[in-house]
């Protein structure tokens, strides 16, 4: 088993040079699969002046870097249209140069609240604006882009429109397919469903389904054919078209078929054509819903930005839109409010929850000169800060861009059926055509022509992609349904397929491996009060404070059954400590430096404080009546579920590493306790995404597990993003898998279920093709000279149905997952 290289602490990023050339983005409509993405990218890269092109299937946009003197956005749009897709809007001829390097996303804070390492440089903004200002070649232009809110709104509108269309088409197709299935399954038991009127009614219903809701498949298949390619749309169109054409001929011109003159009505397959269209459309509808949940990640991040802010002008405050703030403005933020944009504190003191950016579970104390970041939550005090960055330059905007870019850079997983179809479809057409020609050559009469047509249709019917189309979605439907019963939500087949191949898991610390909240861990008595008595004094004093450390101490005392006397004369210095009188004694709790300023010698406990800090705990010195009395310490501890999950990962042969924004000491302490060897500590959100990319570049199949907003870019960058159900909505929206029950302990279940599902998909594909391998030669009449066997279209349809039944039956075995002794 490969070992993850041990990281250097802390991680840092190297500056990347700005890319040369102009860049534009074009919306692309009509893409349905990875083959479409490759086709658009190939067409763009072949265009003159194009340096690079990347197509995002999620956002339906193409990002092109090009030589502005060699081509224009309009010419690039023409290349996309020539490839068979639509470009609803084209930016003006002049686009914009690549953005300059950016800085400013905060690092995980050190103990004093200072950033652990410099912000990353060299990250380029990803802009989605439909229009760009003019820019001459070689001249720098201002960095302008549409807001994340506008991009999210546009994406949401497009997704809703597509879902409405698909819901309408599925409803129409299902409504008209139901009577067709009733006719087909009656087998003469209902006289009213037999005879010419029923056959003409079936023709009418199937025609509406195939050329109404199903017309999209023919249009996309024609586009693929024009470019000498084949995909699942080709297979669907081939199957439905063959069944409909043959059945229509059987109804409209039965004399073309052998034995029709003896009163034998040729069989029809209208129900097969309509059912294929209905089920494939249903799968498309489910895909759009999964894609919409990816867009929810960006919308959730955007929602963190306050809509308004209190701008200070002289002695007056005015509420203004946050978007109108400019660098240099003074803004006041009260307790419980989110900070509107990035800035520097000029007045006030407070503790600010920056977990959305850094993953640090402890709020960061802010005083004059401290940096604050838009979207973070002010907790305990009022602050006035001077705006330093706005709009696309803020830390929150950087995270939004990271999520958008990570979602766009993730290559869709190529489905085996798509790959095989590129060879399968031409082979089937070739065999069918060869059979037609051979039988017509043997008997060029009218009867021979009818036999040749029958052989041609038999080959196409038995090659109908019904089972092939069911192979993956059937297993995915059962696998995801069983996963939901077990508390594992999976966003579709691509996520299951990717999860089945995971060999490396990167785990966030705070809230994933730990409880996400500080707990009292140590009480050290120095003055002989006794630990219980000392803790009682400290908890009584801290009860007046709202700081998370204070709450942890108070809850710890209550959990140990220790009573607390009333406190008076409470005073707090944010970032330093608190003091209060308890039962006549002056109790001080805080940092060593703060107690030393009060004339209290802390040397006797500094070694113990250092030891506790090395274990990842946060120690506070305690003094009673002016003399050092001991220490109390809190920590965010690993959970028992995390221990079980890490051990189970080892049994599955999966490497585990920790990636956290927390301090190195705290991270290493938790890792040692859980048996995790590789630790990446003090990393920023985009650092996490970079670490994921580095592991993938090394050939690993990476799953990222997290629960915070700061994990969203890394979740979207990984082969599989896995979020805890008790985490933020944004993390869950960015992830491919959500563990909604039991927390991290559900991770081994998710990976094992994914492996079982992929095995089932492979088995399904085998059964889907084995009937074609055996049946196509028989349908073509290859064995007729030796055995006299001819597979009629009726038997071909039965074989096709049998392959579908085998695929469904095999998929249903996944319902037993988790009920056996082993699922490997």
CSV table of C-alpha atoms in Angstrom, one decimal, residues 17 44 80 177 199 337 348 388 423 425 588 600-601 660 729 792 819:
chain,number,residue,atom,x,y,z
A,17,UNK,CA,2.9,33.7,-13.2
A,44,UNK,CA,-12.4,25.4,-29.8
A,80,UNK,CA,-19.1,26.0,-31.0
A,177,UNK,CA,-46.6,5.1,-22.6
A,199,UNK,CA,-52.8,-0.9,-33.7
A,337,UNK,CA,-23.9,40.6,12.8
A,348,UNK,CA,-13.6,48.3,19.5
A,388,UNK,CA,-9.7,47.6,2.6
A,423,UNK,CA,-17.7,1.0,-31.4
A,425,UNK,CA,-23.3,1.4,-32.8
A,588,UNK,CA,-8.1,36.0,37.5
A,600,UNK,CA,1.7,37.6,39.4
A,601,UNK,CA,4.7,35.2,38.8
A,660,UNK,CA,-6.9,21.4,8.6
A,729,UNK,CA,-25.4,23.5,3.9
A,792,UNK,CA,-37.8,-13.2,-35.4
A,819,UNK,CA,-27.5,-7.0,6.1
